[in-house]
Amino acid sequence: MVTQIISTMETQVSNGPTSNSSLPNGPLISANGATDDSKTNLIVNYLPQNMTQEEFKSLFGSIGEIESCKLVRDKITGQSLGYGFVNYVDSNDADKAINTLNGLKLQTKTIKVSYARPSSASIRDANLYVSGLPKTMSQKEMEQLFSQYGRIITSRILVDQVTGVSRGVGFIRFDKRIEAEEAIKGLNGQKPLGASEPITVKFANNPSQKTGQALLTHLYQTTARRYTGPLHHQTQRFSPLSLISRFSPITIDSMTSLAGVNLTGASSAGWCIFVYNLSPEADESVLWQLFGPFGAVTNVKVIRDFTTNKCKGFGFVTMTNYDEAAMAIASLNGYRLGDRILQVSFKTSKQHKA
DNA sequence: TGGAATT
C-alpha cells in the first residue's frame, strides 16, 4: 500500500513582537525584575523525529549566541515531540533565525520558526484535531466556524499532495485551553452549515506521538515474542511500560536506524483482519487478548458509535506475519465470545462510504 | 457485516 504524501498549509496570527531594533539588545528587564523573553524566545515546530538536542542547538546556534534551548521530549519514552524552544541572548538573532530558518526543509519536514508566546498553563493543551470536514471547506471557513469559541492561534487543513484536495482533516489551536474545550462541546458531532456529515472535534495528539507509539508497539511485540516464543500458551505478556525501563531512548534510536525501520511503514504494514459480532462493551483489550497469543499484533481497533461510544459490533486487527494471522483466523472464526459467535476473516477491499 | 486521517 502506497503511503500518501501529505502537504499542508498553515496560517498563524501575529503573536510576536511588533517592532524590532536594528541595534543589539541585551535582556529586557521589566519593572518587577522578570526578564521579557518575548523578543528573544522562539518556538520551533515540525522538527524531524530523529533530530537530537545537540543537532537542534547546533542548527540554531549557527545564527547567534543562545541563552538557552530545549528540544521537547516525551517524559516517558524520551522521544522528541517534534518541537523545541530557543532563547537567544540578542533579539536581533531571534529575528534573524526566523528569517533564515523558518521554512527550512529538513528530511521530510518543513520546520516553522516563530516567536514563542509567554509560557502559561492556560495556553497548554489548546490544540484540536478536526475530522469529517466537508472536502469543500476552506481553511478560512473552518476558522470562521471555530472562531466563535475563541482566538485562533493556528489552523490547518491537510490536503492530498497529488490532487490538492482536502482530506477533511485539520487542526485548530486556540489561544486558551478553555476555548478549545468549549469548541469541542459546541462543535463535536455537529454538522457544519450545509454539510451532510457531522464533524469530529477532539484534542490533538502530540506531534510525532503516533510514530513513537508505533515504535514502542513494535518493540513490545518483537521483544515479547523473543522471550516467550511463538504461538504457545502465552500466559504472561510484557507490559510496554516494563520495556520502556529496559530500553533507553538512545538504544531505541540506534536499534531503529540499524534495522532500517520505517516507522510509518511499520505501523501500517501487515495483514488486516476483520472481526465481526463484538459486543457493544468490547474494547481494544479484548482484541489484544484474542489475537495476541497467535503472534505479532501491531494494531487493534474497535469501531465505536459516534455518540454513544459503544462498539458498533466490529473491529480490526493488524498482524505482521501471514501464517500467524491465518492461524488466528482459523482458530477464532466461529469462536464463542460471551453469547456471541465471532466472524473473523482477512479484511477484503469491500468499499463503503468514503 | 466493514474504520481510519495527527501538522
Tab-separated table of C-alpha atoms (C1' of nucleotides) in Angstrom:
chain	number	residue	atom	x	y	z
A	1	MET	CA	0.000	0.000	0.000
A	2	VAL	CA	1.348	3.348	-1.003
A	3	THR	CA	1.842	5.840	1.766
A	4	GLN	CA	0.065	9.021	0.897
A	5	ILE	CA	2.150	12.119	0.845
A	6	ILE	CA	0.518	14.967	2.617
A	7	SER	CA	1.029	18.621	2.086
A	8	THR	CA	-0.306	21.307	4.275
A	9	MET	CA	-0.891	24.966	4.527
A	10	GLU	CA	-0.930	26.856	7.737
A	11	THR	CA	-1.597	30.358	8.752
A	12	GLN	CA	-0.712	31.954	12.005
A	13	VAL	CA	-1.914	35.097	13.596
A	14	SER	CA	0.711	37.523	14.661
A	15	ASN	CA	1.696	36.721	18.181
A	16	GLY	CA	5.166	38.139	18.407
A	17	PRO	CA	6.738	41.493	18.942
A	18	THR	CA	5.585	44.319	16.772
A	19	SER	CA	8.844	46.154	16.437
A	20	ASN	CA	12.488	45.315	16.034
A	21	SER	CA	15.508	47.407	16.729
A	22	SER	CA	18.477	47.277	14.412
A	23	LEU	CA	20.796	47.593	17.384
A	24	PRO	CA	21.939	44.690	19.565
A	25	ASN	CA	19.730	44.243	22.571
A	26	GLY	CA	20.514	42.793	25.936
A	27	PRO	CA	17.911	41.035	28.065
A	28	LEU	CA	14.933	43.231	28.774
A	29	ILE	CA	14.138	43.650	32.441
A	30	SER	CA	10.673	44.730	33.427
A	31	ALA	CA	9.781	46.733	36.490
A	32	ASN	CA	9.163	43.641	38.585
A	33	GLY	CA	12.564	42.236	37.720
A	34	ALA	CA	11.327	39.461	35.439
A	35	THR	CA	13.018	39.080	32.070
A	36	ASP	CA	10.938	39.665	28.987
A	37	ASP	CA	11.645	36.881	26.516
A	38	SER	CA	9.047	37.918	24.001
A	39	LYS	CA	11.619	39.226	21.504
A	40	THR	CA	14.269	36.559	22.039
A	41	ASN	CA	12.422	33.308	22.681
A	42	LEU	CA	11.378	31.204	19.685
A	43	ILE	CA	9.309	28.108	19.249
A	44	VAL	CA	10.374	25.720	16.539
A	45	ASN	CA	7.787	23.307	15.157
A	46	TYR	CA	7.803	20.312	12.797
A	47	LEU	CA	11.314	19.165	13.562
A	48	PRO	CA	12.291	15.766	12.162
A	49	GLN	CA	11.588	12.979	14.607
A	50	ASN	CA	15.207	11.897	14.865
A	51	MET	CA	16.774	15.311	15.420
A	52	THR	CA	18.741	15.392	18.653
A	53	GLN	CA	19.105	18.136	21.212
A	54	GLU	CA	22.703	18.585	20.040
A	55	GLU	CA	21.727	18.954	16.389
A	56	PHE	CA	18.960	21.317	17.381
A	57	LYS	CA	21.352	23.506	19.339
A	58	SER	CA	23.936	23.365	16.602
A	59	LEU	CA	21.471	24.497	13.945
A	60	PHE	CA	20.132	27.456	15.902
A	61	GLY	CA	23.485	28.275	17.465
A	62	SER	CA	24.766	28.985	13.956
A	63	ILE	CA	22.659	32.153	14.000
A	64	GLY	CA	23.922	33.648	17.216
A	65	GLU	CA	24.558	33.162	20.899
A	66	ILE	CA	21.894	31.067	22.573
A	67	GLU	CA	20.811	31.870	26.118
A	68	SER	CA	19.017	28.528	26.410
A	69	CYS	CA	17.380	25.972	24.186
A	70	LYS	CA	15.349	22.854	24.659
A	71	LEU	CA	14.116	20.111	22.406
A	72	VAL	CA	10.858	18.955	23.943
A	73	ARG	CA	10.643	15.220	24.549
A	74	ASP	CA	8.110	12.741	25.814
A	75	LYS	CA	8.666	12.373	29.549
A	76	ILE	CA	8.360	8.610	29.477
A	77	THR	CA	9.849	7.469	26.187
A	78	GLY	CA	12.331	10.292	25.695
A	79	GLN	CA	11.205	10.622	22.096
A	80	SER	CA	11.252	14.017	20.509
A	81	LEU	CA	7.831	15.617	20.308
A	82	GLY	CA	8.966	17.435	17.198
A	83	TYR	CA	9.250	20.912	18.618
A	84	GLY	CA	11.534	22.970	20.786
A	85	PHE	CA	12.404	26.368	22.132
A	86	VAL	CA	15.394	28.592	21.501
A	87	ASN	CA	16.033	31.690	23.554
A	88	TYR	CA	18.688	33.954	22.091
A	89	VAL	CA	20.756	36.440	24.013
A	90	ASP	CA	20.141	39.088	21.362
A	91	SER	CA	16.704	39.750	19.924
A	92	ASN	CA	18.286	40.533	16.571
A	93	ASP	CA	19.435	36.936	16.369
A	94	ALA	CA	15.939	35.719	17.105
A	95	ASP	CA	14.700	37.848	14.268
A	96	LYS	CA	17.459	36.531	12.024
A	97	ALA	CA	16.641	32.931	12.944
A	98	ILE	CA	13.043	33.423	11.891
A	99	ASN	CA	14.087	34.994	8.625
A	100	THR	CA	16.679	32.391	7.722
A	101	LEU	CA	15.441	29.145	9.278
A	102	ASN	CA	11.653	29.361	9.089
A	103	GLY	CA	10.533	27.129	6.254
A	104	LEU	CA	13.816	25.232	6.143
A	105	LYS	CA	13.324	21.727	4.778
A	106	LEU	CA	14.846	19.025	6.922
A	107	GLN	CA	14.249	15.479	5.736
A	108	THR	CA	10.509	15.180	5.211
A	109	LYS	CA	9.644	18.173	7.360
A	110	THR	CA	9.430	21.881	6.800
A	111	ILE	CA	10.324	23.497	10.079
A	112	LYS	CA	8.496	26.502	11.411
A	113	VAL	CA	10.254	29.141	13.451
A	114	SER	CA	8.240	31.804	15.225
A	115	TYR	CA	8.173	33.816	18.410
A	116	ALA	CA	7.011	31.801	21.378
A	117	ARG	CA	4.068	33.014	23.355
A	118	PRO	CA	4.805	33.521	27.042
A	119	SER	CA	4.710	30.242	28.907
A	120	SER	CA	1.463	29.766	30.754
A	121	ALA	CA	-0.632	26.872	31.957
A	122	SER	CA	-3.729	28.321	30.347
A	123	ILE	CA	-2.387	28.014	26.800
A	124	ARG	CA	-1.385	24.382	27.117
A	125	ASP	CA	-3.440	21.577	25.533
A	126	ALA	CA	-5.391	24.021	23.421
A	127	ASN	CA	-4.848	22.192	20.146
A	128	LEU	CA	-7.740	20.455	18.431
A	129	TYR	CA	-7.886	17.749	15.800
A	130	VAL	CA	-10.860	18.008	13.493
A	131	SER	CA	-12.042	15.282	11.122
A	132	GLY	CA	-15.031	14.710	8.928
A	133	LEU	CA	-14.841	18.183	7.450
A	134	PRO	CA	-16.559	18.684	4.112
A	135	LYS	CA	-13.919	18.386	1.400
A	136	THR	CA	-15.062	21.703	0.059
A	137	MET	CA	-14.498	23.576	3.308
A	138	SER	CA	-11.610	26.005	3.155
A	139	GLN	CA	-9.230	26.835	5.951
A	140	LYS	CA	-10.856	30.214	6.256
A	141	GLU	CA	-14.312	28.685	6.524
A	142	MET	CA	-13.060	26.296	9.176
A	143	GLU	CA	-11.630	29.224	11.118
A	144	GLN	CA	-14.918	31.058	10.837
A	145	LEU	CA	-16.675	28.040	12.271
A	146	PHE	CA	-14.325	27.827	15.230
A	147	SER	CA	-13.663	31.498	15.870
A	148	GLN	CA	-16.933	31.853	17.805
A	149	TYR	CA	-15.238	29.936	20.627
A	150	GLY	CA	-12.095	31.993	20.979
A	151	ARG	CA	-8.918	33.362	19.480
A	152	ILE	CA	-7.380	31.016	16.960
A	153	ILE	CA	-3.594	30.895	17.015
A	154	THR	CA	-3.048	28.487	14.114
A	155	SER	CA	-5.180	26.447	11.800
A	156	ARG	CA	-4.504	23.933	9.104
A	157	ILE	CA	-6.344	21.659	6.718
A	158	LEU	CA	-4.481	18.628	5.434
A	159	VAL	CA	-4.631	18.118	1.701
A	160	ASP	CA	-3.599	15.330	-0.618
A	161	GLN	CA	-0.229	16.278	-2.068
A	162	VAL	CA	-1.058	14.991	-5.502
A	163	THR	CA	-4.580	16.227	-6.049
A	164	GLY	CA	-4.522	19.151	-3.643
A	165	VAL	CA	-7.968	18.173	-2.437
A	166	SER	CA	-8.769	18.463	1.257
A	167	ARG	CA	-8.567	15.286	3.264
A	168	GLY	CA	-11.324	16.552	5.531
A	169	VAL	CA	-8.936	16.683	8.457
A	170	GLY	CA	-7.491	19.706	10.155
A	171	PHE	CA	-6.138	21.361	13.254
A	172	ILE	CA	-7.179	24.372	15.257
A	173	ARG	CA	-5.027	25.770	18.000
A	174	PHE	CA	-6.806	28.177	20.324
A	175	ASP	CA	-5.131	30.741	22.493
A	176	LYS	CA	-6.617	29.190	25.626
A	177	ARG	CA	-7.430	25.637	26.608
A	178	ILE	CA	-10.879	26.624	27.871
A	179	GLU	CA	-11.672	27.951	24.419
A	180	ALA	CA	-10.727	24.607	22.935
A	181	GLU	CA	-12.901	22.816	25.467
A	182	GLU	CA	-15.858	24.984	24.574
A	183	ALA	CA	-15.305	24.359	20.873
A	184	ILE	CA	-15.399	20.602	21.484
A	185	LYS	CA	-18.622	20.948	23.439
A	186	GLY	CA	-20.157	23.129	20.771
A	187	LEU	CA	-18.937	21.502	17.572
A	188	ASN	CA	-18.098	17.843	18.124
A	189	GLY	CA	-20.695	15.713	16.377
A	190	GLN	CA	-22.300	18.757	14.767
A	191	LYS	CA	-22.906	19.267	11.085
A	192	PRO	CA	-21.427	22.478	9.720
A	193	LEU	CA	-23.940	24.564	7.806
A	194	GLY	CA	-24.752	22.775	4.578
A	195	ALA	CA	-22.708	19.687	5.426
A	196	SER	CA	-24.182	16.208	5.219
A	197	GLU	CA	-21.962	14.603	7.848
A	198	PRO	CA	-21.062	15.653	11.376
A	199	ILE	CA	-17.505	16.606	12.233
A	200	THR	CA	-15.375	15.155	14.993
A	201	VAL	CA	-13.583	17.622	17.235
A	202	LYS	CA	-11.164	16.397	19.856
A	203	PHE	CA	-7.890	17.306	21.443
A	204	ALA	CA	-4.999	16.606	19.104
A	205	ASN	CA	-2.267	14.141	19.833
A	206	ASN	CA	1.171	15.492	20.444
A	207	PRO	CA	3.296	15.870	17.327
A	208	SER	CA	5.037	12.649	16.350
A	209	GLN	CA	3.305	10.801	19.140
A	210	LYS	CA	1.986	8.182	16.786
A	211	THR	CA	5.347	7.151	15.425
A	212	GLY	CA	6.673	6.826	18.938
A	213	GLN	CA	3.774	4.653	19.929
A	214	ALA	CA	4.111	2.573	16.804
A	215	LEU	CA	7.756	2.060	17.616
A	216	LEU	CA	7.009	1.008	21.159
A	217	THR	CA	4.283	-1.328	19.996
A	218	HIS	CA	6.736	-2.841	17.567
A	219	LEU	CA	9.380	-3.275	20.233
A	220	TYR	CA	6.821	-4.681	22.615
A	221	GLN	CA	5.720	-7.264	20.103
A	222	THR	CA	9.111	-8.376	18.894
A	223	THR	CA	10.677	-8.440	22.330
A	224	ALA	CA	7.782	-10.233	23.967
A	225	ARG	CA	7.951	-12.884	21.287
A	226	ARG	CA	11.672	-13.216	21.594
A	227	TYR	CA	11.216	-14.141	25.232
A	228	THR	CA	8.065	-16.194	25.044
A	229	GLY	CA	8.425	-17.963	21.743
A	230	PRO	CA	5.765	-18.245	19.078
A	231	LEU	CA	2.193	-19.289	19.463
A	232	HIS	CA	2.395	-21.408	22.591
A	233	HIS	CA	0.427	-20.959	25.779
A	234	GLN	CA	1.476	-17.457	26.445
A	235	THR	CA	0.154	-16.758	29.900
A	236	GLN	CA	2.021	-13.561	30.592
A	237	ARG	CA	2.875	-10.733	28.299
A	238	PHE	CA	5.354	-7.984	28.867
A	239	SER	CA	3.941	-4.629	29.692
A	240	PRO	CA	5.058	-1.841	27.388
A	241	LEU	CA	5.983	0.106	30.496
A	242	SER	CA	8.381	-2.588	31.635
A	243	LEU	CA	10.077	-2.347	28.266
A	244	ILE	CA	10.497	1.379	28.483
A	245	SER	CA	12.662	0.999	31.526
A	246	ARG	CA	14.814	-1.531	29.721
A	247	PHE	CA	15.350	0.461	26.560
A	248	SER	CA	16.895	3.886	26.750
A	249	PRO	CA	15.825	6.343	24.066
A	250	ILE	CA	19.319	6.143	22.620
A	251	THR	CA	19.027	2.375	22.364
A	252	ILE	CA	15.669	2.709	20.677
A	253	ASP	CA	17.058	5.228	18.210
A	254	SER	CA	20.090	3.152	17.345
A	255	MET	CA	18.086	-0.038	17.016
A	256	THR	CA	15.699	1.743	14.725
A	257	SER	CA	18.330	3.151	12.441
A	258	LEU	CA	20.385	-0.041	12.431
A	259	ALA	CA	17.355	-2.064	11.471
A	260	GLY	CA	16.379	0.500	8.855
A	261	VAL	CA	12.902	0.507	10.306
A	262	ASN	CA	10.491	2.795	8.543
A	263	LEU	CA	8.217	3.947	11.313
A	264	THR	CA	5.348	4.878	9.042
A	265	GLY	CA	5.512	1.587	7.206
A	266	ALA	CA	5.855	-0.408	10.394
A	267	SER	CA	2.611	0.980	11.694
A	268	SER	CA	0.667	0.328	8.532
A	269	ALA	CA	2.223	-2.878	7.222
A	270	GLY	CA	0.771	-6.277	7.919
A	271	TRP	CA	-2.329	-8.329	7.458
A	272	CYS	CA	-5.588	-6.652	8.321
A	273	ILE	CA	-8.264	-8.823	9.893
A	274	PHE	CA	-11.959	-8.006	10.138
A	275	VAL	CA	-13.647	-9.089	13.348
A	276	TYR	CA	-17.419	-9.071	13.457
A	277	ASN	CA	-20.029	-9.618	16.170
A	278	LEU	CA	-18.256	-7.972	19.054
A	279	SER	CA	-20.454	-6.830	21.914
A	280	PRO	CA	-21.185	-3.142	22.491
A	281	GLU	CA	-18.916	-3.293	25.519
A	282	ALA	CA	-15.953	-4.695	23.600
A	283	ASP	CA	-12.744	-2.724	23.827
A	284	GLU	CA	-9.231	-2.889	22.439
A	285	SER	CA	-8.002	-5.136	25.216
A	286	VAL	CA	-10.313	-7.951	24.183
A	287	LEU	CA	-8.806	-7.880	20.706
A	288	TRP	CA	-5.305	-7.948	22.120
A	289	GLN	CA	-6.258	-10.888	24.300
A	290	LEU	CA	-7.865	-12.781	21.446
A	291	PHE	CA	-5.202	-12.263	18.815
A	292	GLY	CA	-2.024	-11.700	20.829
A	293	PRO	CA	-1.464	-15.404	21.545
A	294	PHE	CA	-1.210	-16.158	17.835
A	295	GLY	CA	1.718	-13.872	17.137
A	296	ALA	CA	2.783	-10.339	16.402
A	297	VAL	CA	-0.127	-7.917	16.557
A	298	THR	CA	0.760	-4.371	15.531
A	299	ASN	CA	-2.601	-2.695	15.830
A	300	VAL	CA	-6.112	-3.287	17.096
A	301	LYS	CA	-9.137	-1.081	16.643
A	302	VAL	CA	-12.660	-1.286	17.973
A	303	ILE	CA	-15.114	0.732	15.907
A	304	ARG	CA	-17.398	2.762	18.124
A	305	ASP	CA	-20.557	4.725	17.621
A	306	PHE	CA	-20.029	8.425	17.343
A	307	THR	CA	-22.276	9.499	20.165
A	308	THR	CA	-22.651	6.503	22.487
A	309	ASN	CA	-19.002	5.417	22.279
A	310	LYS	CA	-20.205	1.815	22.287
A	311	CYS	CA	-18.681	-0.731	19.961
A	312	LYS	CA	-20.607	-0.933	16.694
A	313	GLY	CA	-20.102	-4.679	16.617
A	314	PHE	CA	-16.875	-4.928	14.730
A	315	GLY	CA	-13.212	-4.158	14.787
A	316	PHE	CA	-9.902	-4.633	13.027
A	317	VAL	CA	-6.647	-6.292	13.947
A	318	THR	CA	-3.359	-5.990	12.097
A	319	MET	CA	-0.862	-8.826	12.347
A	320	THR	CA	2.650	-8.818	10.958
A	321	ASN	CA	3.008	-12.375	9.747
A	322	TYR	CA	0.696	-14.123	7.341
A	323	ASP	CA	0.990	-17.542	8.981
A	324	GLU	CA	0.093	-16.202	12.390
A	325	ALA	CA	-2.793	-14.169	11.009
A	326	ALA	CA	-4.121	-17.205	9.145
A	327	MET	CA	-3.836	-19.316	12.285
A	328	ALA	CA	-5.679	-16.681	14.316
A	329	ILE	CA	-8.476	-16.518	11.752
A	330	ALA	CA	-8.783	-20.300	11.535
A	331	SER	CA	-8.942	-20.523	15.322
A	332	LEU	CA	-11.118	-17.520	16.133
A	333	ASN	CA	-13.654	-17.574	13.313
A	334	GLY	CA	-16.720	-19.165	14.861
A	335	TYR	CA	-15.266	-18.752	18.344
A	336	ARG	CA	-17.849	-18.035	21.016
A	337	LEU	CA	-17.180	-14.878	22.973
A	338	GLY	CA	-19.791	-14.493	25.693
A	339	ASP	CA	-23.062	-15.149	23.938
A	340	ARG	CA	-21.793	-14.223	20.505
A	341	ILE	CA	-20.208	-16.202	17.724
A	342	LEU	CA	-17.343	-14.242	16.209
A	343	GLN	CA	-16.823	-13.956	12.486
A	344	VAL	CA	-13.180	-13.436	11.677
A	345	SER	CA	-11.652	-13.066	8.237
A	346	PHE	CA	-8.999	-11.214	6.339
A	347	LYS	CA	-10.273	-7.772	5.550
A	348	THR	CA	-11.321	-7.564	1.926
A	349	SER	CA	-11.327	-4.425	-0.157
A	350	LYS	CA	-15.087	-4.067	0.177
A	351	GLN	CA	-15.947	-0.465	-0.462
A	352	HIS	CA	-18.119	1.642	1.715
A	353	LYS	CA	-18.929	5.293	2.086
A	354	ALA	CA	-15.719	7.273	1.731
B	1	DT	C1'	-21.253	-7.153	8.314
B	2	DG	C1'	-16.578	-3.035	7.020
B	3	DG	C1'	-12.826	2.347	10.135
B	4	DA	C1'	-9.442	5.470	9.514
B	5	DA	C1'	-6.660	10.804	8.552
B	6	DT	C1'	-2.264	13.704	13.803
B	7	DT	C1'	0.808	19.382	11.072
